[in-house]
PDB file of C-alpha atoms in Angstrom:
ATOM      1  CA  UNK P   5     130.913  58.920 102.513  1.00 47.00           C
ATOM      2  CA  UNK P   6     130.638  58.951  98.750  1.00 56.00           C
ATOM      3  CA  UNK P   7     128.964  56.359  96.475  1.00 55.00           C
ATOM      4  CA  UNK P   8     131.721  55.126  94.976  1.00 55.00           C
ATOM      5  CA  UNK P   9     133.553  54.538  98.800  1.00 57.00           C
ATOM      6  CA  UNK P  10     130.744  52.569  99.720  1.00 52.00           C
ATOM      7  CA  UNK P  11     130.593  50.306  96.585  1.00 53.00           C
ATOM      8  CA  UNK P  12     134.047  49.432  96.442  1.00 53.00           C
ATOM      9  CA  UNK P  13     133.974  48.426 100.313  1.00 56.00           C
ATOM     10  CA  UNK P  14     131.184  45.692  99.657  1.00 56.00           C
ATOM     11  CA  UNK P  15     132.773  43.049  97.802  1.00 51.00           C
ATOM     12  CA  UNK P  16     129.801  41.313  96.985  1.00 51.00           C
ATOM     13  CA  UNK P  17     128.221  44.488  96.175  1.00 53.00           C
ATOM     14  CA  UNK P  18     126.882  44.042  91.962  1.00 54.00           C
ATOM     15  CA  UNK P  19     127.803  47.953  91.421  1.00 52.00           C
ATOM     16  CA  UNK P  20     131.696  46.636  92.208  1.00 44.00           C
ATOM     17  CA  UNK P  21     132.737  46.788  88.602  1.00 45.00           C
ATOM     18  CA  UNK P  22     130.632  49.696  87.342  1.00 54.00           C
ATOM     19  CA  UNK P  23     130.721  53.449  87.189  1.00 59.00           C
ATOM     20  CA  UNK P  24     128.178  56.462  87.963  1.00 67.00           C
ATOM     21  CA  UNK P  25     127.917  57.571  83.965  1.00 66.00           C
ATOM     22  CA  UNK P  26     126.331  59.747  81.879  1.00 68.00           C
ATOM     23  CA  UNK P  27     123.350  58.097  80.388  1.00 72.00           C
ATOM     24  CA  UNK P  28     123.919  57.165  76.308  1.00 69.00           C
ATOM     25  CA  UNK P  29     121.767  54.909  73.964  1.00 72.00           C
ATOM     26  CA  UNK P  30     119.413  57.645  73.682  1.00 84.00           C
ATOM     27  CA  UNK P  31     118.587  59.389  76.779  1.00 92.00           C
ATOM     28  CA  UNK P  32     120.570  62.190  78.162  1.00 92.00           C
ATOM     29  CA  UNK P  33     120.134  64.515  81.066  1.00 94.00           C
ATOM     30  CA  UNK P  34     117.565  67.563  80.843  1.00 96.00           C
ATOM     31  CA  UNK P  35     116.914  69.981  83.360  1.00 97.00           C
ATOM     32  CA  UNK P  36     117.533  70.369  86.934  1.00 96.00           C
ATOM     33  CA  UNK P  37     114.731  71.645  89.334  1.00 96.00           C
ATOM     34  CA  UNK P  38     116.310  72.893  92.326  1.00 92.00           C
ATOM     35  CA  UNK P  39     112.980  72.643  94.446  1.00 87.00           C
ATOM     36  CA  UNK P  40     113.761  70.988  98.000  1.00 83.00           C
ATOM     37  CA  UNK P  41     111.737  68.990  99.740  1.00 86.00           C
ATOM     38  CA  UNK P  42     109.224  67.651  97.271  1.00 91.00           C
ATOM     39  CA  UNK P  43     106.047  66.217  98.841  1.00 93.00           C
ATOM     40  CA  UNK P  44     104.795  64.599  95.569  1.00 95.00           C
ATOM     41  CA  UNK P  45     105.198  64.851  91.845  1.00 96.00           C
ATOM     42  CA  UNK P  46     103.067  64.495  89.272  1.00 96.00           C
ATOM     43  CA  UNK P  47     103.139  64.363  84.808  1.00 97.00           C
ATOM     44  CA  UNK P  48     100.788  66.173  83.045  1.00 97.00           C
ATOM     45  CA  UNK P  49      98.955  64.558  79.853  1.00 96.00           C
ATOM     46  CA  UNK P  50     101.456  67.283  77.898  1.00 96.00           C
ATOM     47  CA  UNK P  51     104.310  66.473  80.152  1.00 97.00           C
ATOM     48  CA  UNK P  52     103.926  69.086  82.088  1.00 97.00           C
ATOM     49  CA  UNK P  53     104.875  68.928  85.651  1.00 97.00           C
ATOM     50  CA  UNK P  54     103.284  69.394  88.799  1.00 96.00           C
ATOM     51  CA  UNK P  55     105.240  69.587  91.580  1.00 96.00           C
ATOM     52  CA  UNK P  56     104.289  70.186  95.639  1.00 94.00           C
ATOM     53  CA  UNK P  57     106.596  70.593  98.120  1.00 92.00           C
ATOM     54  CA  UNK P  58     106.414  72.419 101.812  1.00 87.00           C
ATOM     55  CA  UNK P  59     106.701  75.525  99.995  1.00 90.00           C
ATOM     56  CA  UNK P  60     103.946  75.455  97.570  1.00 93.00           C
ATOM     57  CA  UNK P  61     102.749  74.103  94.571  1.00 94.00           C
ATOM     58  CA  UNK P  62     104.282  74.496  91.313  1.00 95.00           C
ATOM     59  CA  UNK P  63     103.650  74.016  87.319  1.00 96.00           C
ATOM     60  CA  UNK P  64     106.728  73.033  85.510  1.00 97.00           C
ATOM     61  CA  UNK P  65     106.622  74.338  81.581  1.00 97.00           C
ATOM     62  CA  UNK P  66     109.159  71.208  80.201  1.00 97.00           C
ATOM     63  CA  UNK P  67     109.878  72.889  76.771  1.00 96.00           C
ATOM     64  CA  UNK P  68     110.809  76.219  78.177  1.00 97.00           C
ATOM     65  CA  UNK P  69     112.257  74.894  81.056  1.00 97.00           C
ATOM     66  CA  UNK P  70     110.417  77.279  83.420  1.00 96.00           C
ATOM     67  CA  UNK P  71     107.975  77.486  85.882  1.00 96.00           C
ATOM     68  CA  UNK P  72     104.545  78.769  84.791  1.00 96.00           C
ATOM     69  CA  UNK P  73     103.045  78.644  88.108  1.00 94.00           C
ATOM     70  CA  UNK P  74     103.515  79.322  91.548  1.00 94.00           C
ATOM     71  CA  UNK P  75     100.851  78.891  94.590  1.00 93.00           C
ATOM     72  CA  UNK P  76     102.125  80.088  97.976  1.00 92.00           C
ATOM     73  CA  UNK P  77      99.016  79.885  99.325  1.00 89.00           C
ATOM     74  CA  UNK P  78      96.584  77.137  98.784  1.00 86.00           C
ATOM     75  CA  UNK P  79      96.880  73.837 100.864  1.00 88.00           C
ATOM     76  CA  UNK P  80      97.825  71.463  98.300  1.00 90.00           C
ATOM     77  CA  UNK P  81      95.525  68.372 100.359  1.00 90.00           C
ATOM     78  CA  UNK P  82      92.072  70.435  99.507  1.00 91.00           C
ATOM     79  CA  UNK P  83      93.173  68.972  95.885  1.00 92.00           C
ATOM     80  CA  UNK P  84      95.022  65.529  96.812  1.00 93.00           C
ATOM     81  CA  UNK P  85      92.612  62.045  96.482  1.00 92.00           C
ATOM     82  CA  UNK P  86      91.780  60.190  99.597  1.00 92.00           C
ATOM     83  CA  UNK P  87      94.226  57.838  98.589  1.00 94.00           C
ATOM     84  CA  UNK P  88      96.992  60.052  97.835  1.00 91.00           C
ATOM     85  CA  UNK P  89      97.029  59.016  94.388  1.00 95.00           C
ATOM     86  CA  UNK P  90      95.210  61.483  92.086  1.00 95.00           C
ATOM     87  CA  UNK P  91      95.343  65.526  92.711  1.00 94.00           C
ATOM     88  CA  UNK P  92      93.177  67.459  90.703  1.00 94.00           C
ATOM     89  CA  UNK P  93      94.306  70.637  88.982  1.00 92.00           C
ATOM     90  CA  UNK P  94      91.798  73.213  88.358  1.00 87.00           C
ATOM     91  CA  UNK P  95      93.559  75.429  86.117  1.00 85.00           C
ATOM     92  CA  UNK P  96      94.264  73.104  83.550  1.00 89.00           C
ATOM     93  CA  UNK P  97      90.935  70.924  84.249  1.00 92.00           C
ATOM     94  CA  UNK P  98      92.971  67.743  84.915  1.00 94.00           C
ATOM     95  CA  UNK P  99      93.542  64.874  87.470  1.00 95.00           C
ATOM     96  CA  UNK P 100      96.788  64.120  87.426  1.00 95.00           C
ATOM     97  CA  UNK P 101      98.206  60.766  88.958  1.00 95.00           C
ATOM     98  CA  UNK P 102     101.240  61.991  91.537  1.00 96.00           C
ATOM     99  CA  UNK P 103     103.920  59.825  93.044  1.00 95.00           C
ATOM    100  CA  UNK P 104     106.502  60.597  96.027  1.00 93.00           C
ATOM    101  CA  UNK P 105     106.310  60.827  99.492  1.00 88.00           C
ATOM    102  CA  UNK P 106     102.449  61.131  99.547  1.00 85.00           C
ATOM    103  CA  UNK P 107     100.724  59.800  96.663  1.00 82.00           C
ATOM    104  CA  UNK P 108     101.714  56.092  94.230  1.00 85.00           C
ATOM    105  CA  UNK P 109     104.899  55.027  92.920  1.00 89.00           C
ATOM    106  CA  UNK P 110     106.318  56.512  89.235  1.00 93.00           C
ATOM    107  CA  UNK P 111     105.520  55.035  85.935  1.00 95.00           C
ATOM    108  CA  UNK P 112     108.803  52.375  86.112  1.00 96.00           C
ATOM    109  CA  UNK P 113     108.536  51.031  82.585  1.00 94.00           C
ATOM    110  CA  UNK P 114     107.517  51.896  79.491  1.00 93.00           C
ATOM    111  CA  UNK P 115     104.890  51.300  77.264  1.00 92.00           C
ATOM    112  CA  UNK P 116     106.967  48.874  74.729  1.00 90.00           C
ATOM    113  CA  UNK P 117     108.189  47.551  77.675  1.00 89.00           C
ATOM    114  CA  UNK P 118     111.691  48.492  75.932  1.00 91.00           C
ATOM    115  CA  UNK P 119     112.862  50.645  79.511  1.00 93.00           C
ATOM    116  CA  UNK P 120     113.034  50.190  83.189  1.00 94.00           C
ATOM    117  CA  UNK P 121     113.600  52.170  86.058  1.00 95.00           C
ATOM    118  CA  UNK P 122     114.098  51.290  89.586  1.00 93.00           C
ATOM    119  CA  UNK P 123     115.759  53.035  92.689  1.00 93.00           C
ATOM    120  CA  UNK P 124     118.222  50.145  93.990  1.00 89.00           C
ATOM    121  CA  UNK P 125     119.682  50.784  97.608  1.00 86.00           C
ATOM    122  CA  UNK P 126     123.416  50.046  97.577  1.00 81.00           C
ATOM    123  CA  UNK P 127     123.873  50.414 101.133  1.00 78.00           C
ATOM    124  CA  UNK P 128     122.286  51.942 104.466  1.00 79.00           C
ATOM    125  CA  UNK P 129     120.056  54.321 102.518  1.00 80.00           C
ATOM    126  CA  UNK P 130     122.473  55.474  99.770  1.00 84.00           C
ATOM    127  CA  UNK P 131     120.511  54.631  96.286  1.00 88.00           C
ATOM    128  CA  UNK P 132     121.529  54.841  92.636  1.00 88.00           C
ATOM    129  CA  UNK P 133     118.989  54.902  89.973  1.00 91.00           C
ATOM    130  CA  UNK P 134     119.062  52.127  87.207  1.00 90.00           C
ATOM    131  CA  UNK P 135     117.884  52.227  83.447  1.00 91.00           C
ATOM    132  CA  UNK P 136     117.262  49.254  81.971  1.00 90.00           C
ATOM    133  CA  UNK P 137     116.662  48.529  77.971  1.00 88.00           C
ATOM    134  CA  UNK P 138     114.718  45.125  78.466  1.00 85.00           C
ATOM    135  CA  UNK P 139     115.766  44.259  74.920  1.00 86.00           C
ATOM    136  CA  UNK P 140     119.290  44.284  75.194  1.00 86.00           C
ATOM    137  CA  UNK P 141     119.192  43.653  78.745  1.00 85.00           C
ATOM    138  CA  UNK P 142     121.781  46.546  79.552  1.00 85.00           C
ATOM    139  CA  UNK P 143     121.724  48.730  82.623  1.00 84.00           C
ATOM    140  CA  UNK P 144     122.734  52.201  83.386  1.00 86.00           C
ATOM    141  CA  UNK P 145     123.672  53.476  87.285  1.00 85.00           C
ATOM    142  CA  UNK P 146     123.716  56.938  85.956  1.00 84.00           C
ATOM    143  CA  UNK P 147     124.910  59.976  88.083  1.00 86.00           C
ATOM    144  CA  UNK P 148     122.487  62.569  89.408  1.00 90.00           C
ATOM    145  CA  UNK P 149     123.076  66.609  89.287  1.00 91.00           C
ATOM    146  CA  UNK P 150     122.855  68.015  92.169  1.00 90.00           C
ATOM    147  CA  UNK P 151     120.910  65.734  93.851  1.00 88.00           C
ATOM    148  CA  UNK P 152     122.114  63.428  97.168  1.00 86.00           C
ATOM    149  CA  UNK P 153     122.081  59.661  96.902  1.00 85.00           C
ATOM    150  CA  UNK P 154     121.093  59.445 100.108  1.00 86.00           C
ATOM    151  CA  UNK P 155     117.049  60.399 101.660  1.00 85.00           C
ATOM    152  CA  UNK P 156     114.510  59.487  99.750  1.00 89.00           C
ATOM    153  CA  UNK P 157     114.368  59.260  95.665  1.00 93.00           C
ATOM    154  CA  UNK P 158     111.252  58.604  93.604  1.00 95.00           C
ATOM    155  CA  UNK P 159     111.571  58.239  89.769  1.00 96.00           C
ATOM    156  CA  UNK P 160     108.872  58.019  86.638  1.00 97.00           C
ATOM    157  CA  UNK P 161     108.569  58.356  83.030  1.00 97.00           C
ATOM    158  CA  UNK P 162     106.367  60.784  81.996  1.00 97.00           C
ATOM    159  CA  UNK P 163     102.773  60.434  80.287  1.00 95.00           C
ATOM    160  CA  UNK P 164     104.460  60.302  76.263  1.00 96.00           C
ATOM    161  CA  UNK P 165     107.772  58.693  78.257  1.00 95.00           C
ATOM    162  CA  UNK P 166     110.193  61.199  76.261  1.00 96.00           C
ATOM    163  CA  UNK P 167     111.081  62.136  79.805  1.00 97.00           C
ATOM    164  CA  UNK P 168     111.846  60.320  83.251  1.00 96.00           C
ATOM    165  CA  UNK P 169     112.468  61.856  86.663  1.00 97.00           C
ATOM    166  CA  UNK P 170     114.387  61.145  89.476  1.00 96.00           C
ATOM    167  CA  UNK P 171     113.312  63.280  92.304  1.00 95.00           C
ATOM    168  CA  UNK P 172     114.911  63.295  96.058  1.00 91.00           C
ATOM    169  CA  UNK P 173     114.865  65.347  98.591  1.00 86.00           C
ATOM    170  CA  UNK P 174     116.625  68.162  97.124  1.00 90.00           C
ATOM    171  CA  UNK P 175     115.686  68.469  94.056  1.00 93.00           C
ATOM    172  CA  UNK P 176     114.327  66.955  90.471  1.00 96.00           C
ATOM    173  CA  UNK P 177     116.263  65.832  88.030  1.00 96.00           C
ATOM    174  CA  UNK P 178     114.479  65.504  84.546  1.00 97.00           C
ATOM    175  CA  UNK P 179     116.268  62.993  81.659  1.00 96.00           C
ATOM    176  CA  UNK P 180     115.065  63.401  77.803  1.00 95.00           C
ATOM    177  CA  UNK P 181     114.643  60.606  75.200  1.00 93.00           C
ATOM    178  CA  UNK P 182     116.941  61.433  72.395  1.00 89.00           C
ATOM    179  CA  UNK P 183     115.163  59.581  69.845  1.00 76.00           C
TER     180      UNK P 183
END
């Protein structure tokens, strides 16, 4: 069943009257990370990202778009908190707060408190991601590449918030601040 069956069968559904777009007003889409079955996510003070899933651990370059490192071998919990909140990455000599399906929730807003993001769940675990400009009070259900609205989906701006993710379970989707 698509999205778009599902919101136009609830007729008290809020997402009746509006369409899966292509985010505007400044943020637009930016790279897709085709990396399934993410365990947790985490920004880097640069905005670098780390990324585990059941395959290994990862280092996501975000101006060249690639990956920079790759561990096959090295059991990512040695590095993870206690409290599944902080993992610590020796090569770069930081601690690094991580989000997902082990670890904290994403950065949501903003630092202005001029953006908000939030995973709303239309209907029997199909979710759209919302961003919303607290000034102007406008929302955005924006569409996803790649990525199923159905699992799981975590989503956070970055450490400088020129980026925001939204990652599920097959894949990452990174957005870019325009402006």
């Amino acid at each position: 069943m698509k999205i778009i069956d599902i919101i136009q069968t609830n007729n008290n559904n809020e997402f009746l009257h509006e369409e899966l777009i292509e985010l505007n007003e400044g943020w637009s889409f930016y790279a897709l990370l085709k990396l399934n079955s993410s365990i947790f996510v985490g920004w880097l003070i640069n905005d670098d990202l780390l990324i585990v899933n059941g395959d290994g651990i990862f280092l996501y370059d975000i101006e060249s778009k690639n990956i920079i490192m790759e561990d096959y071998e090295s059991n990512f919990k040695k590095n993870l908190s206690t409290d599944n909140l902080k993992y610590s990455l020796k090569e770069r000599d930081e601690n690094i707060d991580v989000f997902g399906l082990r670890g904290g929730g994403g950065n949501l807003l903003t630092i202005e408190n001029d953006w908000k993001l939030e995973i709303i769940n239309i209907h029997n675990n199909y979710k759209i991601p919302r961003l919303m400009n607290y000034k102007t009070r406008k929302s955005w259900f924006f569409e996803l590449h790649e990525i199923s609205y159905d699992g799981y989906m975590y989503c956070g701006f970055s450490k400088t918030q020129k980026y925001f993710l939204v990652m599920g379970d097959q894949g990452i989707n990174v957005f870019k601040r325009n402006f």
